[in-house]
Coordinates of C-alpha atoms and ligand atoms in Angstrom, one line a residue:
X243 CA 102.4 70.9 96.7
X244 CA 99.0 71.6 95.4
X245 CA 95.4 71.2 96.6
X246 CA 95.1 67.9 94.8
X247 CA 95.5 64.4 96.2
X248 CA 94.9 61.3 94.0
X249 CA 92.8 63.4 91.7
X250 CA 90.6 64.7 94.5
X251 CA 90.6 68.3 95.4
X252 CA 91.2 69.3 98.9
X253 CA 90.1 72.6 100.4
X254 CA 93.1 74.4 101.9
X255 CA 92.8 77.4 104.2
X256 CA 95.5 80.0 104.9
X257 CA 95.6 83.0 107.1
X258 CA 97.6 86.1 106.5
X259 CA 97.5 89.9 107.0
X260 CA 94.1 91.4 106.0
X261 CA 95.0 94.5 104.0
X262 CA 92.1 95.3 101.7
X263 CA 88.6 94.3 102.5
X264 CA 86.1 92.6 100.3
X265 CA 85.5 89.1 99.0
X266 CA 86.9 87.8 95.7
X267 CA 86.2 84.5 94.2
X268 CA 88.2 83.6 91.1
X269 CA 90.9 81.7 89.4
X270 CA 94.6 81.9 90.4
X271 CA 97.1 83.7 88.2
X272 CA 100.6 83.0 89.4
X273 CA 103.2 85.6 88.8
X274 CA 106.9 85.0 88.6
X275 CA 107.2 81.3 87.9
X276 CA 107.7 81.5 84.1
X277 CA 110.6 83.9 83.8
X278 CA 113.4 81.4 83.8
X279 CA 114.2 81.4 80.1
X280 CA 117.4 83.3 80.0
X281 CA 118.4 85.6 77.1
X282 CA 121.7 84.8 75.3
X283 CA 123.8 87.4 73.7
X284 CA 127.4 88.4 73.1
X285 CA 128.9 91.5 74.7
X286 CA 131.0 94.3 73.3
X287 CA 134.5 94.2 74.9
X288 CA 133.7 97.5 76.7
X289 CA 130.6 96.1 78.3
X290 CA 132.3 93.2 80.0
X291 CA 133.1 95.0 83.3
X292 CA 129.5 96.3 83.6
X293 CA 128.2 92.8 83.0
X294 CA 130.4 91.4 85.9
X295 CA 129.1 94.2 88.1
X296 CA 125.5 93.3 87.2
X297 CA 126.2 89.7 88.2
X298 CA 127.5 90.9 91.6
X299 CA 124.4 93.0 92.2
X300 CA 122.2 90.0 91.4
X301 CA 124.1 87.8 93.8
X302 CA 123.9 90.5 96.5
X303 CA 120.2 90.8 96.0
X304 CA 119.8 87.0 96.2
X305 CA 121.7 87.0 99.4
X306 CA 119.5 89.6 100.9
X307 CA 116.4 87.6 99.9
X308 CA 117.7 84.4 101.4
X309 CA 118.5 86.2 104.6
X310 CA 114.9 87.4 104.8
X311 CA 113.6 83.9 104.3
X312 CA 115.9 82.6 107.0
X313 CA 114.5 85.2 109.4
X314 CA 111.1 83.8 108.7
X315 CA 112.2 80.2 109.2
X316 CA 114.0 81.1 112.5
X317 CA 110.8 82.5 113.8
X318 CA 108.7 79.5 112.9
X319 CA 111.3 77.0 114.1
X320 CA 112.2 75.6 110.7
X321 CA 115.7 74.6 112.0
X322 CA 116.7 72.2 109.2
X323 CA 115.4 74.5 106.4
X324 CA 117.3 77.3 108.1
X325 CA 120.6 75.4 107.6
X326 CA 119.7 74.6 104.0
X327 CA 119.3 78.2 103.3
X328 CA 122.5 79.1 105.0
X329 CA 124.1 76.5 102.7
X330 CA 122.5 78.2 99.7
X331 CA 123.9 81.5 100.8
X332 CA 127.4 79.9 100.9
X333 CA 126.8 78.5 97.5
X334 CA 125.9 81.9 96.2
X335 CA 129.4 83.1 96.9
X336 CA 131.2 79.9 96.1
X337 CA 134.1 80.3 93.7
X338 CA 132.9 77.4 91.5
X339 CA 129.8 79.4 90.8
X340 CA 130.9 83.0 90.9
X341 CA 134.4 82.7 89.4
X342 CA 133.3 80.3 86.7
X343 CA 130.4 82.6 85.7
X344 CA 132.8 85.6 85.6
X345 CA 135.2 83.5 83.6
X346 CA 132.6 82.8 81.0
X347 CA 131.5 86.5 80.8
X348 CA 135.2 87.6 80.3
X349 CA 136.5 84.7 78.2
X350 CA 133.5 84.2 75.9
X351 CA 132.1 87.7 76.2
X352 CA 128.6 86.4 76.8
X353 CA 125.9 87.9 79.0
X354 CA 125.6 87.1 82.7
X355 CA 122.5 85.0 82.4
X356 CA 124.0 82.7 79.8
X357 CA 127.3 82.5 81.6
X358 CA 125.5 81.6 84.9
X359 CA 123.5 78.9 83.1
X360 CA 126.8 77.4 81.8
X361 CA 128.5 77.5 85.2
X362 CA 125.4 75.9 86.9
X363 CA 125.4 73.2 84.2
X364 CA 129.1 72.5 84.9
X365 CA 128.5 72.1 88.6
X366 CA 125.5 69.9 88.0
X367 CA 127.6 67.7 85.7
X368 CA 130.1 67.1 88.6
X369 CA 127.3 66.1 91.0
X370 CA 125.8 63.9 88.4
X371 CA 129.0 61.9 88.1
X372 CA 129.1 61.1 91.8
X373 CA 127.6 57.8 92.8
X374 CA 126.1 59.1 96.0
X375 CA 122.5 60.0 96.7
X376 CA 123.5 62.8 99.0
X377 CA 125.6 64.6 96.3
X378 CA 123.0 63.9 93.7
X379 CA 120.5 65.8 95.8
X380 CA 122.8 68.7 95.9
X381 CA 122.0 69.3 92.2
X382 CA 118.7 70.7 93.2
X383 CA 120.4 73.1 95.6
X384 CA 122.6 74.5 92.9
X385 CA 119.6 74.8 90.6
X386 CA 117.7 76.6 93.3
X387 CA 120.6 79.0 93.8
X388 CA 121.1 79.5 90.1
X389 CA 117.5 80.2 89.5
X390 CA 117.3 82.8 92.2
X391 CA 120.3 84.7 90.8
X392 CA 118.8 84.4 87.3
X393 CA 115.5 85.9 88.5
X394 CA 117.4 88.8 90.0
X395 CA 119.3 89.3 86.8
X396 CA 116.1 89.2 84.9
X397 CA 114.2 91.3 87.4
X398 CA 114.0 94.4 85.3
X399 CA 113.1 92.7 82.1
X400 CA 110.1 90.7 83.2
X401 CA 107.7 93.1 81.6
X402 CA 104.4 94.3 82.9
X403 CA 101.9 91.8 84.4
X404 CA 99.0 90.9 82.2
X405 CA 96.6 88.9 84.3
X406 CA 93.2 88.1 82.7
X407 CA 90.2 90.0 84.1
X408 CA 88.7 88.6 87.3
X409 CA 91.8 86.6 88.1
X410 CA 93.3 86.5 91.5
X411 CA 97.0 87.4 91.3
X412 CA 99.2 85.2 93.4
X413 CA 102.8 86.3 94.0
X414 CA 105.7 86.1 96.4
X415 CA 105.6 89.8 96.4
X416 CA 104.7 92.6 94.0
X417 CA 106.5 95.8 93.4
X418 CA 104.3 98.9 93.9
X419 CA 104.7 99.6 90.2
X420 CA 103.3 96.2 89.3
X421 CA 100.4 96.6 91.8
X422 CA 99.7 100.1 90.4
X423 CA 99.1 98.5 87.0
X424 CA 96.9 95.7 88.3
X425 CA 93.6 97.6 88.6
X426 CA 93.8 98.4 84.9
X427 CA 93.4 94.6 84.3
X428 CA 90.3 94.5 86.5
X429 CA 91.8 91.7 88.7
X430 CA 89.5 90.3 91.3
X431 CA 91.9 89.9 94.1
X432 CA 95.5 89.8 95.2
X433 CA 97.5 87.5 97.6
X434 CA 101.2 87.4 98.4
X435 CA 103.6 85.5 100.5
X436 CA 105.4 88.7 101.8
X437 CA 104.1 92.1 102.9
X438 CA 102.5 93.9 105.7
X439 CA 99.5 96.2 106.3
X440 CA 101.1 99.4 105.1
X441 CA 103.3 98.1 102.4
X442 CA 102.6 100.1 99.2
X443 CA 101.1 97.0 97.6
X444 CA 98.5 97.0 100.4
X445 CA 97.8 100.8 100.0
X446 CA 97.3 100.5 96.3
X447 CA 95.0 97.4 96.7
X448 CA 92.8 99.4 99.1
X449 CA 92.8 102.5 96.8
X450 CA 91.5 100.4 94.0
X451 CA 89.2 98.2 96.1
X452 CA 91.0 95.0 95.3
X453 CA 90.4 92.5 98.0
X454 CA 93.9 91.5 99.2
X455 CA 95.7 89.4 101.8
X456 CA 99.4 89.5 102.2
X457 CA 102.0 87.9 104.5
X458 CA 100.7 84.4 103.7
X459 CA 104.3 83.1 103.8
X460 CA 104.0 80.1 101.5
X461 CA 100.8 80.6 99.4
X462 CA 102.8 80.5 96.2
X463 CA 103.8 76.9 97.1
X464 CA 100.2 75.9 97.8
X465 CA 98.4 77.4 94.8
X466 CA 98.6 76.3 91.2
X467 CA 97.6 78.3 88.1
X468 CA 93.9 78.3 87.6
X469 CA 93.0 76.9 91.0
X470 CA 89.7 78.3 92.3
X471 CA 90.4 80.7 95.2
X472 CA 88.4 82.7 97.7
X473 CA 90.1 85.8 99.1
X474 CA 88.5 87.3 102.2
X475 CA 90.4 90.6 102.3
X476 CA 88.7 91.8 105.5
X477 CA 89.2 88.6 107.4
X478 CA 92.8 87.9 106.1
X479 CA 91.7 84.4 104.9
X480 CA 92.5 82.7 101.6
X481 CA 90.8 79.4 100.7
X482 CA 92.3 77.3 97.9
X483 CA 90.0 74.9 96.0
X484 CA 87.0 75.6 98.1
X485 CA 84.2 73.1 98.4
X486 CA 80.9 74.2 96.8
X487 CA 79.3 74.8 100.2
X488 CA 82.2 77.1 101.1
X489 CA 81.8 79.0 97.8
X490 CA 78.0 79.4 98.5
X491 CA 78.7 80.7 102.0
X492 CA 81.2 83.3 100.8
X493 CA 78.8 84.4 97.9
X494 CA 76.2 85.0 100.5
X495 CA 78.7 87.1 102.6
X496 CA 79.6 89.0 99.4
X497 CA 76.0 89.9 98.9
X498 CA 75.6 91.1 102.5
X499 CA 78.7 93.2 102.2
X500 CA 77.6 94.8 98.9
X501 CA 74.3 95.8 100.6
X502 CA 76.1 97.2 103.6
X503 CA 78.5 99.2 101.3
X504 CA 75.5 100.7 99.4
X505 CA 74.1 102.0 102.7
X506 CA 77.5 103.4 103.7
X507 CA 78.0 105.1 100.3
X508 CA 74.7 106.9 100.8
X509 CA 76.6 108.9 103.5
X510 CA 78.9 110.4 101.0
X511 CA 77.1 113.7 100.5
X512 CA 76.2 114.2 104.1
X513 CA 78.5 116.6 106.1
X514 CA 81.3 114.9 108.0
X515 CA 80.1 116.5 111.3
X516 CA 79.9 115.0 114.8
X517 CA 76.5 115.2 116.6
X518 CA 77.7 118.2 118.5
X519 CA 78.6 120.1 115.4
X520 CA 82.4 119.7 114.8
X521 CA 83.3 119.5 111.2
X522 CA 86.0 117.0 110.2
X523 CA 87.6 117.6 106.8
X524 CA 87.8 114.3 105.0
X525 CA 90.1 114.3 102.1
X526 CA 91.5 111.7 99.7
X527 CA 95.0 110.3 99.1
X528 CA 95.7 109.7 95.4
X529 CA 98.5 108.4 93.2
X530 CA 97.6 110.5 90.2
X531 CA 94.9 112.3 88.2
X532 CA 92.9 109.2 87.3
X533 CA 91.9 108.7 91.0
X534 CA 90.4 112.2 91.3
X535 CA 87.0 111.1 90.1
X536 CA 86.8 108.3 92.7
X537 CA 87.8 110.9 95.4
X538 CA 84.9 113.2 94.4
X539 CA 82.4 110.2 94.1
X540 CA 83.2 109.2 97.7
X541 CA 82.7 112.7 99.0
X542 CA 86.3 113.9 99.5
X543 CA 86.5 117.7 100.1
X544 CA 90.0 117.8 98.7
X545 CA 93.2 115.9 98.2
X546 CA 95.3 115.7 101.3
X547 CA 98.1 113.7 99.7
X548 CA 99.1 113.1 96.1
X549 CA 101.9 110.6 96.0
X550 CA 104.1 111.5 93.0
X551 CA 106.6 108.6 93.2
X552 CA 104.5 106.7 90.7
X553 CA 105.5 109.1 88.0
X554 CA 109.0 107.7 88.5
X555 CA 108.1 104.1 89.0
X556 CA 105.6 103.2 86.2
X557 CA 108.0 103.9 83.4
X558 CA 111.1 102.7 85.3
X559 CA 113.6 104.1 82.8
X560 CA 112.0 107.5 82.2
X561 CA 112.6 110.2 84.7
X562 CA 109.6 112.7 84.7
X563 CA 110.6 116.2 83.6
X564 CA 109.2 119.6 84.6
X565 CA 106.5 119.3 81.9
X566 CA 105.3 116.0 83.2
X567 CA 105.0 117.4 86.8
X568 CA 103.3 120.5 85.5
X569 CA 100.8 118.6 83.4
X570 CA 100.0 116.0 86.1
X571 CA 99.4 118.8 88.7
X572 CA 97.2 120.8 86.3
X573 CA 95.2 117.7 85.6
X574 CA 94.6 116.9 89.3
X575 CA 93.6 120.5 90.0
X576 CA 91.3 120.6 87.0
X577 CA 89.6 117.3 87.9
X578 CA 89.2 118.3 91.5
X579 CA 87.2 121.4 90.4
X580 CA 88.6 124.1 92.7
X581 CA 88.9 121.8 95.8
X582 CA 92.3 122.1 97.5
X583 CA 95.0 119.7 96.4
X584 CA 98.2 118.9 98.3
X585 CA 101.0 117.4 96.2
X586 CA 103.9 115.8 97.9
X587 CA 107.3 116.0 96.3
X588 CA 108.7 112.6 95.4
X589 CA 109.2 110.2 98.2
X590 CA 111.4 107.6 96.5
X591 CA 113.6 105.0 98.2
X592 CA 113.2 101.9 100.4
X593 CA 110.4 100.0 98.8
X594 CA 109.5 102.7 96.4
X595 CA 112.4 102.1 94.0
X596 CA 112.9 103.9 90.7
X597 CA 115.2 102.8 87.9
X598 CA 117.8 105.6 88.5
X599 CA 118.0 104.7 92.2
X600 CA 118.7 101.0 91.9
X601 CA 122.4 101.3 91.8
X602 CA 122.7 103.7 94.8
X603 CA 120.3 101.6 96.9
X604 CA 121.7 98.2 96.3
X605 CA 124.7 99.1 98.4
X606 CA 122.6 100.3 101.3
X607 CA 122.2 98.0 104.3
X608 CA 119.1 99.8 105.6
X609 CA 117.3 101.5 102.7
X610 CA 114.5 102.6 105.0
X611 CA 117.1 104.6 106.9
X612 CA 119.1 105.6 103.9
X613 CA 119.2 108.0 101.0
X614 CA 115.5 108.4 100.4
X615 CA 112.7 110.8 100.2
X616 CA 113.6 114.5 101.0
X617 CA 117.2 113.7 101.8
X618 CA 117.5 112.2 98.3
X619 CA 115.9 115.4 96.8
X620 CA 118.6 117.5 98.6
X621 CA 121.5 115.2 97.6
X622 CA 123.4 115.5 94.3
X623 CA 121.6 112.4 93.0
X624 CA 118.1 113.9 93.3
X625 CA 118.5 117.6 93.4
X626 CA 117.9 118.4 89.7
X627 CA 114.9 116.1 89.7
X628 CA 113.6 117.9 92.8
X629 CA 114.0 121.3 91.1
X630 CA 112.3 120.1 88.0
X631 CA 109.3 118.9 90.1
X632 CA 109.2 122.2 92.1
X633 CA 109.2 124.2 88.9
X634 CA 106.4 122.2 87.5
X635 CA 104.3 122.4 90.7
X636 CA 104.9 126.2 91.1
X637 CA 103.9 126.8 87.5
X638 CA 100.7 124.7 88.0
X639 CA 99.9 126.7 91.2
X640 CA 98.1 129.4 89.3
X641 CA 95.5 126.8 88.0
X642 CA 93.9 126.1 91.4
X643 CA 94.4 125.7 95.1
X644 CA 97.7 123.8 95.2
X645 CA 99.8 123.2 98.2
X646 CA 103.3 121.6 98.3
X647 CA 104.3 119.1 100.9
X648 CA 107.7 117.6 101.7
X649 CA 107.9 114.0 102.9
X650 CA 110.2 112.7 105.7
X651 CA 111.4 115.9 107.2
X652 CA 113.7 115.1 110.1
X653 CA 114.1 118.6 111.5
X654 CA 114.3 122.3 111.0
X655 CA 117.6 122.3 109.1
X656 CA 116.2 120.0 106.5
X657 CA 113.0 122.0 106.2
X658 CA 115.0 125.2 105.7
X659 CA 117.2 123.5 103.0
X660 CA 114.1 122.4 101.1
X661 CA 112.4 125.7 101.4
X662 CA 115.6 127.4 100.1
X663 CA 115.3 125.3 97.0
X664 CA 111.7 126.5 96.6
X665 CA 112.9 130.1 96.9
X666 CA 115.6 129.6 94.3
X667 CA 113.1 128.1 91.9
X668 CA 110.7 130.9 92.6
X669 CA 113.4 133.4 91.8
X670 CA 114.2 131.6 88.6
X671 CA 110.5 131.6 87.5
X672 CA 110.1 135.3 88.4
X673 CA 113.1 136.2 86.3
X674 CA 111.6 134.2 83.4
X675 CA 108.3 135.9 83.8
X676 CA 106.5 132.6 84.5
X677 CA 103.5 133.1 86.8
X678 CA 103.0 131.2 90.0
X679 CA 101.2 131.6 93.3
X680 CA 103.5 133.8 95.4
X681 CA 101.6 132.8 98.6
X682 CA 101.7 129.0 97.9
X683 CA 101.5 127.0 101.1
X684 CA 104.5 124.7 101.8
X685 CA 103.9 122.1 104.5
X686 CA 105.6 119.0 105.8
X687 CA 104.9 115.4 106.7
X688 CA 105.5 114.4 110.3
X689 CA 106.7 110.8 109.9
X690 CA 109.7 110.6 112.1
X691 CA 109.8 110.7 115.9
X692 CA 112.5 113.5 115.6
X693 CA 110.0 115.7 113.8
X694 CA 107.1 114.9 116.1
X695 CA 109.2 115.7 119.1
X696 CA 110.1 119.2 117.8
X697 CA 106.7 119.9 116.2
X698 CA 106.6 123.2 118.1
X699 CA 109.8 124.4 116.3
X700 CA 108.7 123.1 112.9
X701 CA 105.3 124.8 113.3
X702 CA 107.1 128.1 113.2
X703 CA 108.5 127.5 109.7
X704 CA 106.0 125.1 108.0
X705 CA 102.6 126.2 106.7
X706 CA 100.9 123.0 107.6
X707 CA 101.5 119.5 109.0
X708 CA 100.3 116.2 107.8
X709 CA 101.1 113.2 110.0
X710 CA 102.3 110.2 108.0
X711 CA 101.5 107.5 110.5
X712 CA 102.6 104.7 108.1
X713 CA 106.2 105.7 108.6
X714 CA 105.7 107.3 112.0
X715 CA 104.7 103.9 113.4
X716 CA 107.5 102.2 111.5
X717 CA 110.2 104.6 112.9
X718 CA 108.7 104.9 116.4
X719 CA 108.2 101.1 116.9
X720 CA 111.3 100.1 115.0
X721 CA 109.0 97.8 112.9
X722 CA 109.6 97.4 109.2
X723 CA 106.2 98.3 107.7
X724 CA 106.5 95.6 105.0
X725 CA 107.8 92.8 107.2
X726 CA 105.1 90.3 108.1
X727 CA 107.1 88.7 110.9
X728 CA 106.8 91.8 113.0
X729 CA 103.5 93.1 111.8
X730 CA 101.9 92.3 115.2
X731 CA 104.0 95.1 116.6
X732 CA 102.8 97.6 114.0
X733 CA 100.1 99.1 116.3
X734 CA 98.6 102.5 115.6
X735 CA 96.9 102.5 119.0
X736 CA 100.2 102.0 120.9
X737 CA 100.3 104.6 123.7
X738 CA 103.6 106.0 122.3
X739 CA 101.9 106.8 119.0
X740 CA 98.9 108.4 120.6
X741 CA 101.1 110.6 122.7
X742 CA 103.1 111.7 119.7
X743 CA 100.0 112.5 117.7
X744 CA 98.5 114.4 120.6
X745 CA 101.7 116.5 121.0
X746 CA 101.9 117.2 117.3
X747 CA 98.2 118.3 117.3
X748 CA 98.9 120.6 120.3
X749 CA 102.0 122.1 118.7
X750 CA 100.1 122.8 115.4
X751 CA 97.3 124.5 117.3
X752 CA 99.7 126.6 119.4
X753 CA 101.6 127.5 116.2
X754 CA 98.3 128.4 114.4
X755 CA 98.8 126.0 111.5
X756 CA 96.5 123.2 110.2
X757 CA 97.3 119.6 111.0
X758 CA 96.0 116.5 109.3
X759 CA 96.7 112.7 109.2
X760 CA 97.3 111.1 105.8
X761 CA 98.6 107.7 107.0
X762 CA 96.4 104.6 106.6
X763 CA 95.1 104.8 110.2
X764 CA 92.9 107.7 109.1
X765 CA 90.9 105.2 107.1
X766 CA 90.4 102.8 110.0
X767 CA 86.9 103.4 111.4
X768 CA 88.1 102.3 114.8
X769 CA 91.1 104.6 115.0
X770 CA 89.7 107.7 113.2
X771 CA 87.4 108.7 116.2
X772 CA 90.5 108.5 118.5
X773 CA 92.4 110.8 116.1
X774 CA 89.6 113.3 116.2
X775 CA 89.6 113.1 120.0
X776 CA 93.3 113.8 120.0
X777 CA 92.7 117.1 118.2
X778 CA 93.1 116.1 114.5
X779 CA 90.1 117.5 112.6
X780 CA 91.4 116.8 109.1
X781 CA 91.9 113.3 107.8
X782 CA 93.1 112.1 104.4
X783 CA 92.7 108.5 103.3
X784 CA 91.9 106.1 100.4
X785 CA 88.8 107.6 98.9
X786 CA 86.8 104.4 99.3
X787 CA 87.1 104.6 103.1
X788 CA 85.7 108.1 103.4
X789 CA 82.0 107.1 103.6
X790 CA 82.5 104.6 106.4
X791 CA 84.7 106.9 108.5
X792 CA 82.2 109.7 108.0
X793 CA 79.4 107.4 109.2
X794 CA 81.3 106.6 112.4
X795 CA 82.1 110.2 113.1
X796 CA 78.5 111.3 112.5
X797 CA 77.5 108.9 115.3
X798 CA 79.8 110.5 117.9
X799 CA 80.2 113.8 119.6
X800 CA 83.5 115.6 120.0
X801 CA 82.9 115.9 123.7
X802 CA 82.6 112.1 124.0
X803 CA 85.6 111.5 121.9
X804 CA 87.7 113.9 124.0
X805 CA 86.6 112.0 127.1
X806 CA 87.3 108.7 125.5
X807 CA 90.8 109.9 124.6
X808 CA 91.5 111.2 128.1
X809 CA 90.6 107.7 129.3
X810 CA 92.6 105.7 126.8
X811 CA 95.7 107.8 127.3
X812 CA 95.9 106.4 130.8
X813 CA 95.9 102.8 129.5
X814 CA 99.2 101.0 129.2
X815 CA 98.7 98.7 126.1
X816 CA 97.3 99.0 122.6
X817 CA 95.1 96.0 123.3
X818 CA 93.4 97.7 126.2
X819 CA 93.0 100.9 124.2
X820 CA 91.5 98.9 121.3
X821 CA 89.0 97.2 123.7
X822 CA 88.0 100.5 125.2
X823 CA 87.4 102.1 121.8
X824 CA 85.5 99.0 120.6
X825 CA 83.3 99.1 123.7
X826 CA 82.5 102.8 123.1
X827 CA 81.6 102.2 119.4
X828 CA 79.5 99.2 120.3
X829 CA 77.6 101.3 122.8
X830 CA 76.8 103.7 120.0
X831 CA 75.6 100.8 117.9
X832 CA 78.3 101.5 115.2
X833 CA 79.1 98.4 113.1
X834 CA 82.6 98.4 111.7
X835 CA 83.9 96.4 108.7
X836 CA 80.5 95.4 107.5
X837 CA 78.6 92.1 108.0
X838 CA 80.6 88.8 108.2
Ligands
PEP252 C1 102.9 107.8 105.6 O1 104.1 107.4 105.8 O2 102.0 107.7 106.5 C2 102.5 108.3 104.3 C3 101.3 108.7 104.1 O3 103.5 108.2 103.3 P1 103.8 106.8 102.5 O4 102.8 105.8 102.9 O5 103.7 107.2 101.0 O6 105.2 106.5 102.9
MG253 MG1 105.7 108.0 104.4

């Protein structure tokens, strides 16, 4: 399917999840369709078992993907397609495919991709010989299944993306590592079939100001390479092969938004202070030292969250050592010129996958609830990497105002276990005569309901809190943060969330420790005033959002925000809360999201 019909071009409009504002107009660069040429090589006898295991993993991954697609079809009533995919899943495990492929791997000692191709060709041959249209058509099913397994076998070898500058990248989905590379190629926009508002792809797109729409479901089927596209990242709209009048309309909108942004950016050096004098500390979230300059340019007073997972993800096969952590931390501190910097220990797992984790995670039915983040750091698999990171961070602590933060703490026991590792590492450094900040602050993220509910107990043993709403919403609402089918339930203004945040803020205040929010909601100009009204006076966000949030807060008073919060906490639904906040901001004359 494409936008062409008898040589004429038809304008197609698709709506998805708006994740990164801005308008991009450019040519499509499709990712993931040209990877099907399989490598062919012979194996050493000792490698045969590992190759068979690799095949099984690819089949398992394919099965999971098909299950996900089925979920989508079920929701959109695609009954017949649903059954076809069930048939594809059965084929995936069919002995004619699996046993034959394994047979080739073992008997001919050839790699899994080559063996799979041979097995698929054999099955096609059988179908070809049958004089029946129905069976002939089954050839495409086996091709489809074979191709999916092949893609999963090849997954790690696809190499980095190299889109031309000003292209709009179109993909089923992108790994965070791929997305993290995209800004270096100056892509104009990004659209995907899968994904939700706080998927890491979305977060990275926002951090680099790449207009993006995700959750488009079938856009990779509709778009062809080089098609002209308009991406309206704020409105969640993608237009394929737009008519000249549509292009002119969006160019005009682009100009109006640029003018609006220039006005907003002029806020950047003004204090983030409400009209009645309450200071709100606005900090930036970064993925590494090269984002520090953007943070300062947009007026960040510090770094509230440095995600360090990317050190593990960009070079998939290289695990960062102590020196890498030390150098990275020193660089961030230096570039931030004395401003405070919070560095989070690695938060790997679920959708933030590193090479060394792949094996462990493939067997997990629920990776978001599995061996990830701090629990991975404390397990045998991650412990030495955790220690290496802590050594690097502690050594860097003498170079500036560095704080360490643990992600995904579930309770006091886990916090104590992690702090015990810090103490061990400190003792080691002392014994070696390596200097470090003895008073270094060690804080935690509150991103699970269990932690939020015992914030009073955690406040006795943590030096600060940072509420990670991206995960707190996911785990409170039981909504996968990257699943577009349930993204409508992913609601930061849900009364349950607001109560949790209020209670964490109160516990922090009573315990005498600072509390901030570093989830994406902090960057939402409609939600940020509510957070301040709930008692959170420190927010950390993508740097580019700081000026707009600051502009909104400068228009309010703390007194009004506290009254607003008192009122909205009585409301039963997120929709009503959203309406009440919108009404309040409208009365103030605050315009959110720029001109449309
Ligand atoms: C969060 O969960 O809100 C958060 C900031 O962490 P991440 O998005 O990296 O999971
Ligand atoms: Mg998180």
